[in-house]
Amino acid sequence: MKPSHLAVAFVFLLGLCPLFHPLQAAPAPGPGAQDIQPWGRNPRYWQYKGQPVLLLGGSKDDNLFQIPDLKEHLDEMKAVGANYIRNTMSDRKDKGFEVYPFLQRPDGKYDLEQWNPEYWQRFENMLRWTAERDIIVQIEVWDRFDYSTKNWEPHPYNPRNNINYTYEQSGFAPQYPDHPGANKQPFFFTTPKQRNNAVVYKYQQRFVEKMLSHTLKYGHVLYCMDNETSAEEAWGAWWADFIQQQARAAGKSVFLTEMWDPWDLQNAMHRRTFDHPERYGFCDVSQNNHQKGQTHWDNFQWALNRTAQPPRPVNTVKTYGADTGRYGTNRDGIERWWRHLIGGAAAVRFHRPDSGLGLNDAAKASIRAARKLESLVKMWEVEPANQLLSRREPNEAYLAAKPGGKYAFYFPNGGEVGLDLTQAAKKFRLRWINIQTGEWGPESEINGGAVVSIAAPGEGHWAAAVVANP
């Protein structure tokens, strides 16, 4: 028998004391020295285990903990220098091997009061195996696509599939046919600061508490509240505050963000994250990866300027672009990944196929090339510096620099530009990296004290390091 309205309300009132309330928050402890956190000397970048770290990634799925060959995939990443994954808590059955977090009874119904051990063991395995390989995990707690269109019909939260509440009690409908961007699913309006739907919220909170019982044991986890959300600001803010409160209670300091849907980073929705560093310790601007060329760079630079005080890491966990998808070509994907990298992103990752390159050969080559560039120029030692370039066409070349010392270039398709070294009358070493192969290219010596021509060795994607001789 399903509970009545009065019974549900009574149980909820009895439980108000242990339930989260933002006024109960205690001061946050400082992050552990070994945990992922903004680097003290340049908080635009991350540090892990006490050292600055550049996060690079590419993987073949979103809810990576669900894939059957996870350990092998992590080893594949590690072998090419990748150290950053996206992990949605998603459970929709896209490929057939995914499982739900709740226990399914013999009659086919789910009990939201009981867990499916397989789901949580997979999650724990992912956390342990990534920790062992020093791979940073960025979690997305809620993915709107799980609860709409065809994914809603079989979902345990759908009242037809569970023993815990009815349509009337929950406020849910049998179907939500619209794209989730329409934000018509009541699932995303349940918190006490919104519609205060105690019947459903109880199980959402229980899910997040269970997730945190695993993640808070580790120091390599970042948290994003949603995947490209159009929800009310209060939804993500509630869960961000809740996670912070739970972390404080466990003696941990964690870093959170929200990912908004608009492709234009100047849209007011993004300011809900950009303008609230007290809640969101980093930003994710993955939706900028729907932009192309010079606009892509310019919008990202605008976002960096918007978040300059105080400076925080800016991640891009989804880089769209693949010939197999709808959001650009292989070339677009590589260009976007590299523009963000040179432009000052703390973390860049190729999105999964079909909309991204995942960890295919082109993605691997980019990651290897970026690690070669990093061996000569640490990205946290330079800043975007296109103003030092002359004879440059839009989208021809991009530069990050510590003027007089180190310069990191990205050329999307060959080209030749002038580099202003007039204030640096010394010798420099120029070293090219072929992004298409991930291998070293030509090297040469150049003299400073003038505007120097920098010409890519050929067409295609190239990176270069210009470093002053000792």
Tab-separated table of C-alpha atoms in Angstrom, residues 147-467:
chain	number	residue	atom	x	y	z
A	147	TYR	CA	14.034	12.340	-16.308
A	148	SER	CA	12.364	13.333	-19.575
A	149	THR	CA	11.218	11.910	-22.924
A	150	LYS	CA	11.866	8.160	-23.326
A	151	ASN	CA	14.065	7.959	-20.225
A	152	TRP	CA	11.260	8.916	-17.834
A	153	GLU	CA	8.951	6.002	-18.640
A	154	PRO	CA	11.165	3.250	-17.087
A	155	HIS	CA	12.796	5.384	-14.391
A	156	PRO	CA	12.418	4.419	-10.707
A	157	TYR	CA	11.356	7.968	-9.798
A	158	ASN	CA	8.338	7.557	-12.095
A	159	PRO	CA	5.465	6.611	-9.734
A	160	ARG	CA	4.341	3.753	-11.998
A	161	ASN	CA	7.662	2.040	-11.296
A	162	ASN	CA	8.007	2.372	-7.516
A	163	ILE	CA	6.155	1.427	-4.340
A	164	ASN	CA	6.838	4.695	-2.534
A	165	TYR	CA	4.410	7.275	-3.925
A	166	THR	CA	1.638	7.853	-6.459
A	167	TYR	CA	1.337	10.394	-9.242
A	168	GLU	CA	-0.996	12.419	-7.072
A	169	GLN	CA	1.310	12.398	-4.058
A	170	SER	CA	4.454	13.204	-6.017
A	171	GLY	CA	3.088	15.728	-8.479
A	172	PHE	CA	4.639	13.804	-11.358
A	173	ALA	CA	2.972	13.084	-14.696
A	174	PRO	CA	3.197	9.809	-16.629
A	175	GLN	CA	5.115	11.477	-19.459
A	176	TYR	CA	7.382	14.451	-20.114
A	177	PRO	CA	7.700	14.526	-23.907
A	178	ASP	CA	9.373	17.939	-24.213
A	179	HIS	CA	13.101	18.478	-24.409
A	180	PRO	CA	14.327	18.847	-20.805
A	181	GLY	CA	15.549	22.331	-21.648
A	182	ALA	CA	11.912	23.409	-21.376
A	183	ASN	CA	12.276	22.811	-17.606
A	184	LYS	CA	8.795	21.328	-17.190
A	185	GLN	CA	9.837	18.351	-15.053
A	186	PRO	CA	8.773	18.889	-11.376
A	187	PHE	CA	11.780	16.797	-10.346
A	188	PHE	CA	13.819	20.014	-10.537
A	189	PHE	CA	11.462	22.095	-8.368
A	190	THR	CA	11.341	19.990	-5.195
A	191	THR	CA	13.688	21.771	-2.792
A	192	PRO	CA	12.391	23.670	0.257
A	193	LYS	CA	13.325	26.972	-1.415
A	194	GLN	CA	11.184	26.079	-4.440
A	195	ARG	CA	7.916	24.088	-4.315
A	196	ASN	CA	8.931	22.209	-1.162
A	197	ASN	CA	7.847	18.836	-2.507
A	198	ALA	CA	8.703	16.780	0.587
A	199	VAL	CA	7.510	13.499	-0.929
A	200	VAL	CA	10.114	13.475	-3.709
A	201	TYR	CA	12.797	15.594	-2.058
A	202	LYS	CA	13.229	12.997	0.665
A	203	TYR	CA	14.562	10.497	-1.860
A	204	GLN	CA	16.683	13.044	-3.713
A	205	GLN	CA	18.406	14.046	-0.488
A	206	ARG	CA	18.909	10.430	0.446
A	207	PHE	CA	20.556	9.809	-2.944
A	208	VAL	CA	22.965	12.729	-2.529
A	209	GLU	CA	23.833	11.619	0.994
A	210	LYS	CA	24.622	8.149	-0.318
A	211	MET	CA	26.791	9.582	-3.083
A	212	LEU	CA	28.692	11.707	-0.569
A	213	SER	CA	29.213	8.729	1.731
A	214	HIS	CA	31.479	7.445	-1.045
A	215	THR	CA	33.062	10.620	-2.433
A	216	LEU	CA	33.965	12.366	0.811
A	217	LYS	CA	36.414	9.576	1.608
A	218	TYR	CA	38.521	10.784	-1.324
A	219	GLY	CA	40.374	13.973	-2.155
A	220	HIS	CA	40.267	13.944	-5.972
A	221	VAL	CA	36.596	14.811	-6.590
A	222	LEU	CA	35.029	18.023	-7.932
A	223	TYR	CA	31.269	18.562	-7.994
A	224	CYS	CA	28.996	20.051	-10.647
A	225	MET	CA	25.329	20.217	-9.708
A	226	ASP	CA	23.803	19.624	-13.159
A	227	ASN	CA	24.413	18.914	-16.812
A	228	GLU	CA	23.691	21.993	-18.968
A	229	THR	CA	20.731	23.020	-16.871
A	230	SER	CA	17.899	25.473	-17.472
A	231	ALA	CA	16.574	25.028	-13.938
A	232	GLU	CA	15.821	27.778	-11.475
A	233	GLU	CA	18.828	29.225	-9.703
A	234	ALA	CA	17.423	27.977	-6.393
A	235	TRP	CA	17.656	24.318	-7.480
A	236	GLY	CA	21.419	24.168	-7.982
A	237	ALA	CA	22.108	26.592	-5.149
A	238	TRP	CA	20.241	24.363	-2.716
A	239	TRP	CA	22.245	21.275	-3.638
A	240	ALA	CA	25.520	23.195	-3.638
A	241	ASP	CA	24.831	24.421	-0.108
A	242	PHE	CA	23.721	20.962	0.951
A	243	ILE	CA	26.900	19.327	-0.333
A	244	GLN	CA	29.018	21.991	1.348
A	245	GLN	CA	27.200	21.398	4.629
A	246	GLN	CA	27.706	17.651	4.439
A	247	ALA	CA	31.386	18.147	3.596
A	248	ARG	CA	31.868	20.459	6.577
A	249	ALA	CA	30.293	17.891	8.847
A	250	ALA	CA	32.837	15.374	7.542
A	251	GLY	CA	35.724	17.795	8.069
A	252	LYS	CA	36.243	18.276	4.321
A	253	SER	CA	36.440	21.269	2.012
A	254	VAL	CA	35.069	20.674	-1.486
A	255	PHE	CA	34.767	22.726	-4.667
A	256	LEU	CA	31.573	23.015	-6.669
A	257	THR	CA	30.116	24.566	-9.794
A	258	GLU	CA	26.981	24.633	-11.919
A	259	MET	CA	26.786	24.169	-15.693
A	260	TRP	CA	24.208	26.385	-17.388
A	261	ASP	CA	22.627	25.676	-20.748
A	262	PRO	CA	23.049	28.923	-22.770
A	263	TRP	CA	25.785	28.795	-25.402
A	264	ASP	CA	26.549	32.492	-24.908
A	265	LEU	CA	28.662	32.917	-21.763
A	266	GLN	CA	27.400	36.486	-21.425
A	267	ASN	CA	23.864	35.186	-20.873
A	268	ALA	CA	22.594	36.182	-17.434
A	269	MET	CA	22.211	32.533	-16.374
A	270	HIS	CA	25.992	32.090	-16.264
A	271	ARG	CA	26.282	34.962	-13.799
A	272	ARG	CA	24.576	32.753	-11.231
A	273	THR	CA	27.929	30.953	-11.070
A	274	PHE	CA	30.354	33.660	-12.206
A	275	ASP	CA	29.105	36.165	-9.632
A	276	HIS	CA	28.885	33.807	-6.643
A	277	PRO	CA	32.378	32.654	-5.655
A	278	GLU	CA	31.149	32.187	-2.092
A	279	ARG	CA	29.109	29.206	-3.308
A	280	TYR	CA	30.858	28.028	-6.452
A	281	GLY	CA	34.602	27.520	-6.033
A	282	PHE	CA	35.156	27.041	-9.757
A	283	CYS	CA	33.319	27.569	-13.037
A	284	ASP	CA	32.513	25.269	-15.928
A	285	VAL	CA	31.988	26.861	-19.337
A	286	SER	CA	31.513	23.756	-21.472
A	287	GLN	CA	28.645	25.331	-23.387
A	288	ASN	CA	31.113	27.789	-24.899
A	289	ASN	CA	32.170	24.803	-26.990
A	290	HIS	CA	29.181	25.410	-29.234
A	291	GLN	CA	31.021	28.529	-30.455
A	292	LYS	CA	33.667	28.529	-33.171
A	293	GLY	CA	36.805	30.361	-34.174
A	294	GLN	CA	37.667	33.781	-32.798
A	295	THR	CA	34.241	34.094	-31.122
A	296	HIS	CA	34.983	30.970	-29.078
A	297	TRP	CA	38.239	32.531	-27.801
A	298	ASP	CA	36.766	35.983	-27.217
A	299	ASN	CA	33.810	34.685	-25.202
A	300	PHE	CA	36.114	32.609	-23.027
A	301	GLN	CA	38.353	35.611	-22.381
A	302	TRP	CA	35.261	37.585	-21.380
A	303	ALA	CA	34.402	34.857	-18.852
A	304	LEU	CA	37.922	34.902	-17.414
A	305	ASN	CA	37.667	38.647	-16.953
A	306	ARG	CA	34.226	38.316	-15.345
A	307	THR	CA	35.614	35.841	-12.789
A	308	ALA	CA	38.868	37.705	-12.116
A	309	GLN	CA	37.947	38.801	-8.584
A	310	PRO	CA	38.508	36.492	-6.896
A	311	PRO	CA	40.215	34.315	-9.517
A	312	ARG	CA	38.972	30.728	-9.691
A	313	PRO	CA	39.683	27.737	-11.936
A	314	VAL	CA	37.547	27.638	-15.091
A	315	ASN	CA	36.987	24.109	-16.424
A	316	THR	CA	35.506	22.842	-19.663
A	317	VAL	CA	34.551	19.213	-19.094
A	318	LYS	CA	32.756	18.817	-22.444
A	319	THR	CA	34.489	19.828	-25.671
A	320	TYR	CA	32.044	19.275	-28.521
A	321	GLY	CA	33.087	18.601	-32.077
A	322	ALA	CA	33.303	15.388	-34.072
A	323	ASP	CA	32.498	14.402	-37.640
A	324	THR	CA	30.049	11.866	-36.195
A	325	GLY	CA	28.005	14.444	-34.248
A	326	ARG	CA	25.806	17.500	-34.627
A	327	TYR	CA	27.958	20.088	-32.883
A	328	GLY	CA	30.894	20.633	-35.194
A	329	THR	CA	33.597	18.599	-36.889
A	330	ASN	CA	36.749	16.854	-35.714
A	331	ARG	CA	38.584	20.078	-36.538
A	332	ASP	CA	36.168	22.106	-34.408
A	333	GLY	CA	36.698	19.763	-31.468
A	334	ILE	CA	40.479	20.015	-31.592
A	335	GLU	CA	40.426	23.793	-32.083
A	336	ARG	CA	38.065	24.328	-29.150
A	337	TRP	CA	40.105	22.107	-26.831
A	338	TRP	CA	43.351	23.924	-27.692
A	339	ARG	CA	41.923	27.446	-27.615
A	340	HIS	CA	40.672	26.866	-24.092
A	341	LEU	CA	43.987	25.306	-23.090
A	342	ILE	CA	46.086	28.225	-24.379
A	343	GLY	CA	43.423	30.684	-23.251
A	344	GLY	CA	43.709	29.866	-19.561
A	345	ALA	CA	41.364	26.949	-18.804
A	346	ALA	CA	42.360	24.876	-15.794
A	347	ALA	CA	40.818	21.699	-17.222
A	348	VAL	CA	39.896	20.605	-20.755
A	349	ARG	CA	38.301	17.342	-21.842
A	350	PHE	CA	37.058	15.965	-25.150
A	351	HIS	CA	33.360	15.095	-24.945
A	352	ARG	CA	32.293	11.489	-25.546
A	353	PRO	CA	31.255	10.253	-28.994
A	354	ASP	CA	29.147	10.881	-30.989
A	355	SER	CA	29.281	14.570	-30.083
A	356	GLY	CA	33.000	14.606	-29.269
A	357	LEU	CA	36.267	12.829	-29.980
A	358	GLY	CA	36.297	10.933	-26.696
A	359	LEU	CA	39.653	9.188	-26.471
A	360	ASN	CA	40.141	8.426	-30.154
A	361	ASP	CA	43.526	8.700	-31.853
A	362	ALA	CA	43.136	12.427	-32.551
A	363	ALA	CA	42.260	13.105	-28.909
A	364	LYS	CA	45.207	11.041	-27.707
A	365	ALA	CA	47.543	12.965	-30.009
A	366	SER	CA	46.298	16.289	-28.614
A	367	ILE	CA	46.793	15.131	-25.031
A	368	ARG	CA	50.328	13.901	-25.774
A	369	ALA	CA	51.112	17.170	-27.568
A	370	ALA	CA	49.790	19.224	-24.657
A	371	ARG	CA	51.976	17.320	-22.210
A	372	LYS	CA	55.004	17.992	-24.417
A	373	LEU	CA	54.133	21.690	-24.462
A	374	GLU	CA	53.681	21.631	-20.687
A	375	SER	CA	57.181	20.150	-20.287
A	376	LEU	CA	58.542	23.426	-21.712
A	377	VAL	CA	55.923	25.975	-20.618
A	378	LYS	CA	53.772	25.509	-17.508
A	379	MET	CA	50.376	27.008	-18.267
A	380	TRP	CA	50.064	28.463	-14.764
A	381	GLU	CA	53.215	30.545	-15.469
A	382	VAL	CA	51.770	32.292	-18.545
A	383	GLU	CA	48.688	34.331	-19.435
A	384	PRO	CA	46.721	34.890	-22.663
A	385	ALA	CA	48.749	37.384	-24.685
A	386	ASN	CA	47.419	37.763	-28.217
A	387	GLN	CA	48.260	41.465	-27.944
A	388	LEU	CA	51.920	40.499	-28.532
A	389	LEU	CA	51.047	39.142	-31.996
A	390	SER	CA	51.042	41.130	-35.239
A	391	ARG	CA	50.121	40.304	-38.840
A	392	ARG	CA	47.551	37.934	-37.367
A	393	GLU	CA	44.292	37.022	-39.075
A	394	PRO	CA	41.245	36.029	-36.960
A	395	ASN	CA	41.665	32.467	-35.638
A	396	GLU	CA	45.164	32.207	-37.148
A	397	ALA	CA	47.186	31.870	-33.945
A	398	TYR	CA	46.762	32.079	-30.191
A	399	LEU	CA	49.360	32.917	-27.561
A	400	ALA	CA	49.922	32.642	-23.823
A	401	ALA	CA	53.073	34.235	-22.469
A	402	LYS	CA	55.292	35.307	-19.630
A	403	PRO	CA	56.847	38.148	-21.633
A	404	GLY	CA	60.593	37.904	-21.911
A	405	GLY	CA	60.661	34.325	-20.692
A	406	LYS	CA	58.137	31.829	-22.065
A	407	TYR	CA	55.581	31.748	-24.881
A	408	ALA	CA	53.074	29.018	-25.790
A	409	PHE	CA	51.441	29.066	-29.243
A	410	TYR	CA	48.554	27.315	-30.911
A	411	PHE	CA	48.110	27.488	-34.707
A	412	PRO	CA	44.796	25.911	-35.843
A	413	ASN	CA	45.883	25.515	-39.473
A	414	GLY	CA	49.418	26.612	-40.122
A	415	GLY	CA	50.094	30.314	-40.576
A	416	GLU	CA	52.666	32.963	-39.784
A	417	VAL	CA	52.521	35.814	-37.269
A	418	GLY	CA	54.851	38.344	-35.698
A	419	LEU	CA	55.855	37.932	-32.043
A	420	ASP	CA	56.862	41.103	-30.204
A	421	LEU	CA	60.214	40.410	-28.531
A	422	THR	CA	61.387	44.028	-28.667
A	423	GLN	CA	61.756	44.182	-24.885
A	424	ALA	CA	63.642	40.879	-24.710
A	425	ALA	CA	67.062	41.230	-26.336
A	426	LYS	CA	68.172	37.654	-25.756
A	427	LYS	CA	68.233	34.318	-27.474
A	428	PHE	CA	65.233	31.954	-27.429
A	429	ARG	CA	64.656	28.325	-28.365
A	430	LEU	CA	61.640	27.616	-30.609
A	431	ARG	CA	60.271	24.086	-30.409
A	432	TRP	CA	57.338	22.850	-32.513
A	433	ILE	CA	54.880	20.074	-31.628
A	434	ASN	CA	52.713	18.369	-34.258
A	435	ILE	CA	49.267	18.158	-32.673
A	436	GLN	CA	48.048	15.725	-35.330
A	437	THR	CA	50.628	13.142	-34.282
A	438	GLY	CA	51.445	14.239	-30.739
A	439	GLU	CA	55.138	14.196	-31.652
A	440	TRP	CA	57.935	16.756	-31.576
A	441	GLY	CA	58.512	18.844	-34.677
A	442	PRO	CA	61.361	21.105	-35.783
A	443	GLU	CA	63.348	23.319	-33.416
A	444	SER	CA	65.497	26.368	-33.934
A	445	GLU	CA	67.077	29.362	-32.213
A	446	ILE	CA	65.693	32.870	-32.585
A	447	ASN	CA	67.004	36.265	-31.530
A	448	GLY	CA	64.899	38.658	-29.491
A	449	GLY	CA	65.049	42.441	-29.442
A	450	ALA	CA	62.638	42.784	-32.385
A	451	VAL	CA	59.339	41.573	-33.788
A	452	VAL	CA	60.155	38.011	-34.816
A	453	SER	CA	58.296	35.997	-37.450
A	454	ILE	CA	56.865	32.702	-36.168
A	455	ALA	CA	55.789	30.453	-39.060
A	456	ALA	CA	54.242	27.013	-38.556
A	457	PRO	CA	56.130	24.172	-40.292
A	458	GLY	CA	53.086	23.286	-42.380
A	459	GLU	CA	49.315	23.191	-42.534
A	460	GLY	CA	47.203	21.622	-39.811
A	461	HIS	CA	47.265	21.965	-36.020
A	462	TRP	CA	50.584	23.007	-34.449
A	463	ALA	CA	51.721	23.992	-30.967
A	464	ALA	CA	54.976	25.748	-30.214
A	465	ALA	CA	57.049	26.773	-27.223
A	466	VAL	CA	59.406	29.755	-27.312
A	467	VAL	CA	61.631	29.723	-24.247
